[in-house]
Short mmCIF file of C-alpha atoms in Angstrom, two decimals:
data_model
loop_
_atom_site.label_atom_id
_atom_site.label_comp_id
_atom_site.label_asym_id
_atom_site.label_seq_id
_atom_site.Cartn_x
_atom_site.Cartn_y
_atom_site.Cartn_z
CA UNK M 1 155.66 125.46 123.68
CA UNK M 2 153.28 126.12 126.88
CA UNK M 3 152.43 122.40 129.30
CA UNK M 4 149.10 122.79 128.33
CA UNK M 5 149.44 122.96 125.10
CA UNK M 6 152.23 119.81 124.49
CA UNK M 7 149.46 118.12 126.57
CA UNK M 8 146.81 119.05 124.25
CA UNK M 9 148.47 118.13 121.50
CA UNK M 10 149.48 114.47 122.37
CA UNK M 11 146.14 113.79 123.35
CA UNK M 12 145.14 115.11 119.68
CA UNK M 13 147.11 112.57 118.37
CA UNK M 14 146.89 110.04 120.54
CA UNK M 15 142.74 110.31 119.48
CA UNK M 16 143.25 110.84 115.69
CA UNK M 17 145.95 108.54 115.20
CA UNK M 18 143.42 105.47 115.51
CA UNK M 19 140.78 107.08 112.98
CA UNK M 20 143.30 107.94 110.60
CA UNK M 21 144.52 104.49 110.34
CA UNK M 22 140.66 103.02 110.42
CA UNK M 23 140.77 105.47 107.34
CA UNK M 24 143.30 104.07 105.54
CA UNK M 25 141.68 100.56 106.12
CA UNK M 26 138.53 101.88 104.80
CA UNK M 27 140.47 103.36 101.92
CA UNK M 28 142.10 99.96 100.77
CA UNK M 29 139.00 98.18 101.45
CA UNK M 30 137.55 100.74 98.71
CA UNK M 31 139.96 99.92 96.56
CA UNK M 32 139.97 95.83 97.08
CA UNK M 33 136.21 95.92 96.94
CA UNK M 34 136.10 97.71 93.06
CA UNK M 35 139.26 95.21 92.11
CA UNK M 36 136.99 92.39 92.49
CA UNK M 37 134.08 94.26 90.50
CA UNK M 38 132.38 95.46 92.95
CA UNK M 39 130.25 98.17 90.93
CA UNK M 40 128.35 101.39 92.83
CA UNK M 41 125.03 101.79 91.39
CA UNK M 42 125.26 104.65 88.75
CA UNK M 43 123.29 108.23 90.38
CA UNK M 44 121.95 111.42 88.73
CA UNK M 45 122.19 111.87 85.13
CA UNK M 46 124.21 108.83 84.91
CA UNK M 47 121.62 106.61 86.45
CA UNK M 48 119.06 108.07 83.61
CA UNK M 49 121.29 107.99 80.61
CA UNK M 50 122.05 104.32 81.71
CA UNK M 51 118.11 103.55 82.42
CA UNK M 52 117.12 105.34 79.05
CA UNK M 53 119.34 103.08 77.16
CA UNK M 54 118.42 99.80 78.70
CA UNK M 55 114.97 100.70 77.70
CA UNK M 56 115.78 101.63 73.63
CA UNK M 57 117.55 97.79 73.82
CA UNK M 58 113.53 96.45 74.47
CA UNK M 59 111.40 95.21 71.59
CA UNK M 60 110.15 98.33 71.24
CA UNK M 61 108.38 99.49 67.61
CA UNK M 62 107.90 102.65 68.88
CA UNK M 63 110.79 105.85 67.53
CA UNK M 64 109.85 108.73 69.80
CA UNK M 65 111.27 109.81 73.67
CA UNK M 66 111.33 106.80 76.11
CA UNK M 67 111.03 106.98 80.11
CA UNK M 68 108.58 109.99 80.09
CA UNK M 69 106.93 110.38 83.03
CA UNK M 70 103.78 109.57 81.33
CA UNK M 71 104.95 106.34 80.28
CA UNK M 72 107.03 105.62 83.44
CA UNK M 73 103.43 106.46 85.17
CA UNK M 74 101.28 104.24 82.66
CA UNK M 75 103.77 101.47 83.04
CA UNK M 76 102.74 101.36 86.82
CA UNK M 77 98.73 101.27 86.15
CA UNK M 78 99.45 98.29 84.45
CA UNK M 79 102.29 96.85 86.83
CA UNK M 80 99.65 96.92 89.66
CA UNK M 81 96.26 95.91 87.14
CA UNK M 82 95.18 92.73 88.36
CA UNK M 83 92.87 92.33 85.46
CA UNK M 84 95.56 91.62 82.79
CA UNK M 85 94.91 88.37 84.28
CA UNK M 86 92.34 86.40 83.22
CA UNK M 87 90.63 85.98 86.79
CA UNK M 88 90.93 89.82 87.38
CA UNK M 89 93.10 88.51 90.27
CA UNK M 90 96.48 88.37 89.80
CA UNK M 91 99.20 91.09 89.14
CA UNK M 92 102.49 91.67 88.37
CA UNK M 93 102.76 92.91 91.69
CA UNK M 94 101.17 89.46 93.44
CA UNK M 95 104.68 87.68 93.10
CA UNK M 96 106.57 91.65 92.98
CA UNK M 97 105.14 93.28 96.04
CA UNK M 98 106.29 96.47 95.91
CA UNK M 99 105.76 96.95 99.75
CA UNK M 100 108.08 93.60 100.09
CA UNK M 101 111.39 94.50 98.66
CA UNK M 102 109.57 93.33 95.03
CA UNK M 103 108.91 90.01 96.80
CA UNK M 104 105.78 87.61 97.71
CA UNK M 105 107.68 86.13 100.92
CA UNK M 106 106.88 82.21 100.15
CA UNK M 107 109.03 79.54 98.80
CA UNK M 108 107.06 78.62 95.62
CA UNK M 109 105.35 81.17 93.83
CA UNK M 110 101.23 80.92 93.65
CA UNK M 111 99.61 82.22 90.59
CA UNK M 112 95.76 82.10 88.83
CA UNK M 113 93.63 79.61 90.69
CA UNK M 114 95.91 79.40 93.40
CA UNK M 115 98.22 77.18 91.83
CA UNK M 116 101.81 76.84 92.67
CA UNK M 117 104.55 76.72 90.53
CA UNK M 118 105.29 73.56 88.85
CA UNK M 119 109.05 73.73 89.27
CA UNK M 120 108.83 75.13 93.06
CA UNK M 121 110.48 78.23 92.43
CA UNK M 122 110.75 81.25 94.16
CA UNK M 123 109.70 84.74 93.04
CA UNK M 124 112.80 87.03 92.43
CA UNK M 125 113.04 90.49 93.68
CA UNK M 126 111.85 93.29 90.95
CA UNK M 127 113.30 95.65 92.30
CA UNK M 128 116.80 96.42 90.86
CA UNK M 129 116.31 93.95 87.93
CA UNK M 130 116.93 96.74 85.30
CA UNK M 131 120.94 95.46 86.40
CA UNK M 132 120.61 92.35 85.66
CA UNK M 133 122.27 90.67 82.86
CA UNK M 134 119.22 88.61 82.10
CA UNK M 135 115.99 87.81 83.54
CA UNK M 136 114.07 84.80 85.22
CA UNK M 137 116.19 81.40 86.89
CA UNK M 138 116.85 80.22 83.95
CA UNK M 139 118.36 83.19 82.20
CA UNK M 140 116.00 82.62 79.11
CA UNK M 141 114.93 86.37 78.94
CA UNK M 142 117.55 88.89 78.32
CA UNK M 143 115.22 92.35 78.79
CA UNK M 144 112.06 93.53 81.18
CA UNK M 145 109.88 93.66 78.52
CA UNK M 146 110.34 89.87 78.03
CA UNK M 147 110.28 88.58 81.18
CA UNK M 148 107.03 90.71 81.51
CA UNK M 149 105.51 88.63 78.87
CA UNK M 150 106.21 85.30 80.29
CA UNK M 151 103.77 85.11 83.29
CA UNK M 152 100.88 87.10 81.38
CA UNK M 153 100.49 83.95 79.34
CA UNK M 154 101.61 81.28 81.79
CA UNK M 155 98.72 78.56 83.09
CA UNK M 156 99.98 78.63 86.57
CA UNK M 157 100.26 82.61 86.60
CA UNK M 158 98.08 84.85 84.90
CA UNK M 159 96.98 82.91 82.75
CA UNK M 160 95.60 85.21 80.09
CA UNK M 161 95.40 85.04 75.96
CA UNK M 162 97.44 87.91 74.94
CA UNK M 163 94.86 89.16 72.44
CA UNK M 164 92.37 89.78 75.15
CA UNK M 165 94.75 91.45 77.02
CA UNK M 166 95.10 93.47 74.29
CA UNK M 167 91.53 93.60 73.93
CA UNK M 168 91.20 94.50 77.61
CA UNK M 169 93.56 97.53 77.38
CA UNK M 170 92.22 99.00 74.27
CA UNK M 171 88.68 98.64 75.32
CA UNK M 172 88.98 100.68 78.69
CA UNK M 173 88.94 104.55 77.47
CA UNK M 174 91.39 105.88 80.07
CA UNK M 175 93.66 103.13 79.39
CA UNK M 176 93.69 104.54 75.21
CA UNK M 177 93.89 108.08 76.73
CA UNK M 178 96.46 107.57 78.45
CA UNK M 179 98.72 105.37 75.62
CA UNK M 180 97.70 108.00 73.29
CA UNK M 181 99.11 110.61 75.45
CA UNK M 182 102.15 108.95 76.47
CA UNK M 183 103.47 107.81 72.63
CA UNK M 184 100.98 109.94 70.00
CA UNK M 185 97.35 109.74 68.50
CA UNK M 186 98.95 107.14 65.87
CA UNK M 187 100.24 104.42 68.80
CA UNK M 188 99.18 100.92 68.28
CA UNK M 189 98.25 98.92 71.85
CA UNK M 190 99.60 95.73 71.39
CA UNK M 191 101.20 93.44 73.99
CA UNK M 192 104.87 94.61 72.90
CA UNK M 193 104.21 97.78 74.08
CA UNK M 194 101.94 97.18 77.25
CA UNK M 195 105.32 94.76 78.38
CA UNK M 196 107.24 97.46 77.01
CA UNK M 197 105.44 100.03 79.12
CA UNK M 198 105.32 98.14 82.10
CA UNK M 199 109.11 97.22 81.91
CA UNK M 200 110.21 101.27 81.50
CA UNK M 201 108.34 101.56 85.11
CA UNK M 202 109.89 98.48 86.40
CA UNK M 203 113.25 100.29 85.19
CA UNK M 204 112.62 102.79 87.89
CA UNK M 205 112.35 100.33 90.95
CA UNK M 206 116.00 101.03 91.74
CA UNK M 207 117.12 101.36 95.52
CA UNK M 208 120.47 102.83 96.15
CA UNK M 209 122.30 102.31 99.36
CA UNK M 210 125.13 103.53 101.67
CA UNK M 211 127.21 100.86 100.24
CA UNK M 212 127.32 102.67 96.90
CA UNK M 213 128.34 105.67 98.74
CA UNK M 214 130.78 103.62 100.36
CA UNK M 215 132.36 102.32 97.12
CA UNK M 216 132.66 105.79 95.84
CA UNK M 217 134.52 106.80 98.60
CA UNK M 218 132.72 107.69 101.66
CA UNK M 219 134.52 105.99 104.21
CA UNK M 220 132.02 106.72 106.83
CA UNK M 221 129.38 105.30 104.81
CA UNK M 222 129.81 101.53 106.24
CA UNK M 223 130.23 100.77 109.91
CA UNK M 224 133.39 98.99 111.39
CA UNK M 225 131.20 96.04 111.68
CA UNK M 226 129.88 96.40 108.22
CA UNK M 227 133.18 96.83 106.51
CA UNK M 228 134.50 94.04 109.01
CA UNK M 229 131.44 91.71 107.02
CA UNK M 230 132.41 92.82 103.43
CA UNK M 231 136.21 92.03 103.84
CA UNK M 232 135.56 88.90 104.96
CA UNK M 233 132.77 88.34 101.53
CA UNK M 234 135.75 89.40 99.48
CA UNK M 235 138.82 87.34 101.11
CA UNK M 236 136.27 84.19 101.08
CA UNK M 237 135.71 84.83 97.32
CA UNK M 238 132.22 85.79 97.36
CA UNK M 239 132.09 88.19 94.43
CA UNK M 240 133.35 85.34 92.30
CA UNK M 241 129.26 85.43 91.68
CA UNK M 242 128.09 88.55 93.50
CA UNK M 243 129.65 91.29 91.49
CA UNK M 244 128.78 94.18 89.48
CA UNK M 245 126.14 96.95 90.29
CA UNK M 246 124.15 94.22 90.88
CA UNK M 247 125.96 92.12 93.30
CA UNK M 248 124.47 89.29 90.88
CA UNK M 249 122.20 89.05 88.14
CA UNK M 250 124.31 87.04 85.56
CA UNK M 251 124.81 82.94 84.90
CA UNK M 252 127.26 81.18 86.93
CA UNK M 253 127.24 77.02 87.17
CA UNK M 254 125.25 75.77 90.49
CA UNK M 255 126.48 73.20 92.85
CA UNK M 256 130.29 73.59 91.69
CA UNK M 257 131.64 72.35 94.96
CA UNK M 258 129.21 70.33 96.63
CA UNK M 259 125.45 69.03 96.04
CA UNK M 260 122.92 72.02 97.27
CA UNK M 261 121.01 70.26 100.26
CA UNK M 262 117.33 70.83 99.27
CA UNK M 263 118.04 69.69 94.90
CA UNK M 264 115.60 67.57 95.02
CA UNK M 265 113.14 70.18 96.51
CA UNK M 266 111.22 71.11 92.50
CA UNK M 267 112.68 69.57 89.61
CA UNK M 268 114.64 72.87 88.29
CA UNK M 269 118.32 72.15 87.16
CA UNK M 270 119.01 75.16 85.77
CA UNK M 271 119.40 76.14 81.69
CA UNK M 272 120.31 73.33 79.49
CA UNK M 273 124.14 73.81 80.81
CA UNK M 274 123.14 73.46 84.32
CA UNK M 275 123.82 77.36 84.75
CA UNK M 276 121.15 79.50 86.71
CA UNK M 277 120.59 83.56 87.50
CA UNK M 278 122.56 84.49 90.55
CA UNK M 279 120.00 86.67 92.85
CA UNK M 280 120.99 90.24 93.74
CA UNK M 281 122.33 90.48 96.83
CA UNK M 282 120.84 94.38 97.13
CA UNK M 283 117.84 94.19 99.92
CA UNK M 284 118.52 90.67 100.29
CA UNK M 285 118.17 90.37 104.27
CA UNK M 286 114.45 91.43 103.37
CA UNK M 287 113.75 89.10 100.34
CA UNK M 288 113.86 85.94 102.15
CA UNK M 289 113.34 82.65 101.63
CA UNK M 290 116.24 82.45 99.68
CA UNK M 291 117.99 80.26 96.64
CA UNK M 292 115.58 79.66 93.55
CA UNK M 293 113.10 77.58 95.31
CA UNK M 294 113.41 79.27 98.76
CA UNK M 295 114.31 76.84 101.45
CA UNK M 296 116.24 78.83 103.27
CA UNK M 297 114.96 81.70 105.37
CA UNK M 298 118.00 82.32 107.60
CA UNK M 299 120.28 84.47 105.57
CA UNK M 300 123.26 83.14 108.01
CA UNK M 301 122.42 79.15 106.70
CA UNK M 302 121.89 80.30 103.74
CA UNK M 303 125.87 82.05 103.45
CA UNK M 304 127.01 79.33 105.26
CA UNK M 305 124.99 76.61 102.08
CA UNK M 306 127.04 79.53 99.36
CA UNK M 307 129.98 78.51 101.08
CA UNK M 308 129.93 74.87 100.79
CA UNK M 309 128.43 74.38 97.58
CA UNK M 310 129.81 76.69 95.61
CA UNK M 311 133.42 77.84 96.82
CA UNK M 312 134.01 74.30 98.84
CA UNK M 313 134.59 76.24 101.81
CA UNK M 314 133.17 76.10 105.87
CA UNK M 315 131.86 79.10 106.59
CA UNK M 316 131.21 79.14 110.41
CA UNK M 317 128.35 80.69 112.35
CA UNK M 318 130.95 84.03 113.41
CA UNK M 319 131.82 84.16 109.99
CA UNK M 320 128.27 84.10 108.36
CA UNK M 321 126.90 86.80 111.19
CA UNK M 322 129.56 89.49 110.00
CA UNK M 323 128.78 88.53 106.16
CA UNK M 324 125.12 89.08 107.10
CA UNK M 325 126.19 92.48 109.40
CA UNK M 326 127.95 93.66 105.72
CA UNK M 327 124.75 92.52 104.26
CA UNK M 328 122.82 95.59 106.41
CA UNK M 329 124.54 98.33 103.68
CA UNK M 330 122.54 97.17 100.63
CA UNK M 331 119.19 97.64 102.00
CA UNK M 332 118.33 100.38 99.58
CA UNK M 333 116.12 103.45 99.91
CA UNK M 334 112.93 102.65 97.76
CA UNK M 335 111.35 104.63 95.24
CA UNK M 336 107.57 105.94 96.58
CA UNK M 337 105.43 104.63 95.23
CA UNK M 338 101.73 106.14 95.04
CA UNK M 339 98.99 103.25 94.10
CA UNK M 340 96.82 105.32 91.38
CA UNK M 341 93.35 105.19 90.55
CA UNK M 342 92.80 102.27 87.34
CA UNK M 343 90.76 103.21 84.34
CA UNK M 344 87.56 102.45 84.42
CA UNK M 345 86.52 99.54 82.21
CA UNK M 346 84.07 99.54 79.60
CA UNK M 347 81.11 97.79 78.41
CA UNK M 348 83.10 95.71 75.68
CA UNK M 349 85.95 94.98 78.07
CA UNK M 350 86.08 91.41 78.56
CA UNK M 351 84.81 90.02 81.59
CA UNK M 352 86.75 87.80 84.20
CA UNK M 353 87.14 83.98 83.97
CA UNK M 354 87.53 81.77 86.67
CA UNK M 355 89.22 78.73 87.29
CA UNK M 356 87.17 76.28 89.15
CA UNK M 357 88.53 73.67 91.13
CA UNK M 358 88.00 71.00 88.70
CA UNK M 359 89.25 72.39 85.88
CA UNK M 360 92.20 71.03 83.28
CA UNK M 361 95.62 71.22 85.10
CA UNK M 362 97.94 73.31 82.72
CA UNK M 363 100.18 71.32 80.63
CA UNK M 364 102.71 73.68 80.07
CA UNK M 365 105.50 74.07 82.86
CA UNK M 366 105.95 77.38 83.58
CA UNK M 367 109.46 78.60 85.19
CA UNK M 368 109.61 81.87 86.70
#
């Protein structure tokens, strides 16, 4: 073989020798990352068979095709309608901004009349919730359509009687049009099917990431740094909680290890077995403040609070940076969305109420 080319092919090696092996790291951390049930989010036809089914599980009277476009598209008029609530103020989207990760970006959620929650808790993120095993802190809903019909009725959120909601929606013409077209000339608007509606849009809000790529086997998808964060998430035992497509979204017991450091910030314990919703981890360095009544807004003190009060564990300031570096892959790409034009109401539709200062404090206590 010619100098040149002995010399040319030693320094071939010599370079690919190094990115085969970073390979082969990448290919076991694959494999150690779906071990621990570490789920990629499902794409394509997959993604909609899996979407149309979590829909036909909803209290939903109606026989016909689900997660049309028309109904997918109705479902968002009434996502973003502030005048379900009864002070033609307040939205689904006021605590789920869709233009912040699904968020409202305080600690303790503010609803009708400007009143805060009663428990201090934090809105969760919408987006992505369609993999969640159940909905709100406290796990009490297990579909969208029911968590959808918890704050319409709430005192400290929107407030509203459900039967003038219903009244509302039937008396605005574009609003019937558009039901009628969406489910038949036969459909019955009732509050079943507007939270039924609204929950096959919220169904859509799904942001994959190059860490599902990554987990089906795109080794390029993550960084060095990136995969350097989400070995060190799996050897600390973070997916003890975070797992699934969802990276969370099911019950776990709180404060296993150690008392959380801001308890005694709201009065929420949890479900009647102490157990609470563990948040998605997918957008999360762009859902802060974080834990359920948002007192942290560092993600790194807030890995480093995971660590000692629920594994026992120190999790130092190095450590928490290349969790949070990891944490960079499951920022999602976001559906777009296109505010529409809302149907004009009518005569008949009933008009706003407001909620002056002095009014009776709700009794009920709300938890979001």
């Amino acid at each position: 073989m010619p100098k040149f080319l002995q010399t040319s092919l030693c320094a071939f090696l010599a370079l690919s020798a190094p990115l085969l092996a970073q390979k082969t790291d990448s290919l076991g951390l694959i494999k150690k990352a779906l071990e621990a049930n570490l789920v990629p989010m499902p794409t394509g036809k997959d993604l909609d068979k899996y979407l149309i089914q979590k829909v036909k599980e909803l209290d939903l009277k109606y026989q016909g095709a689900v997660m049309t476009k028309g109904q997918i598209e109705l479902g968002k008029k009434l996502y973003l309608d502030p005048r379900i609530s009864t002070s033609y103020l307040i939205s689904c989207n006021t605590c789920h901004n869709l233009g912040l990760a699904g968020v409202d970006l305080v600690s303790r959620a503010v609803g009708e009349g400007w009143r805060p929650n009663t428990h201090f808790l934090n809105s969760p993120t919408v987006y992505n919730s369609v993999f969640n095993a159940v909905q709100f802190w406290d796990g009490r809903a297990a579909h969208l359509d029911e968590q959808a019909k918890g704050p319409i009725s709430n005192p400290v959120e929107m407030n509203a009687n459900p039967k003038i909601v219903e009244a509302k929606i039937n008396s605005i013409p574009g609003y019937v049009k558009a039901f009628k077209r969406a489910y038949g000339n036969n459909v019955k608007i009732d509050l079943n099917l507007i939270t039924s509606t609204i929950a096959m849009f919220e169904a859509t809000l799904v942001t994959p990431s190059r860490y599902d790529d990554f987990l089906r086997g795109n080794a390029k998808a993550l960084s060095r740094q990136e995969q350097e964060g989400l070995k060190l998430f799996l050897d600390k035992g973070c997916t003890g909680c975070h797992n699934g497509i969802n990276l969370g979204g099911m019950m776990q017991p709180f404060q296993v290890a150690a008392p959380y450091k801001f308890a005694n910030v709201g009065d929420f314990k949890g479900d009647k077995d102490g157990m609470v919703k563990v948040p998605t981890l997918r957008n999360v360095l762009e859902t802060m403040p974080y834990f359920h009544n948002g007192q942290y807004w560092d993600i790194k003190d807030a890995i480093k609070e995971m660590g000692a009060i629920q594994l026992g564990i120190t999790i130092n300031d190095e450590e928490a940076k290349k969790i949070a570096t990891f944490f960079n892959a499951l920022t999602g790409k976001k559906p777009t969305i296109i505010y529409p034009d809302l149907p004009v109401m009518s005569a008949s539709t009933p008009k706003p109420q407001g909620i002056m200062e002095g009014d009776k404090k709700p009794t009920k206590q709300p938890t979001h």
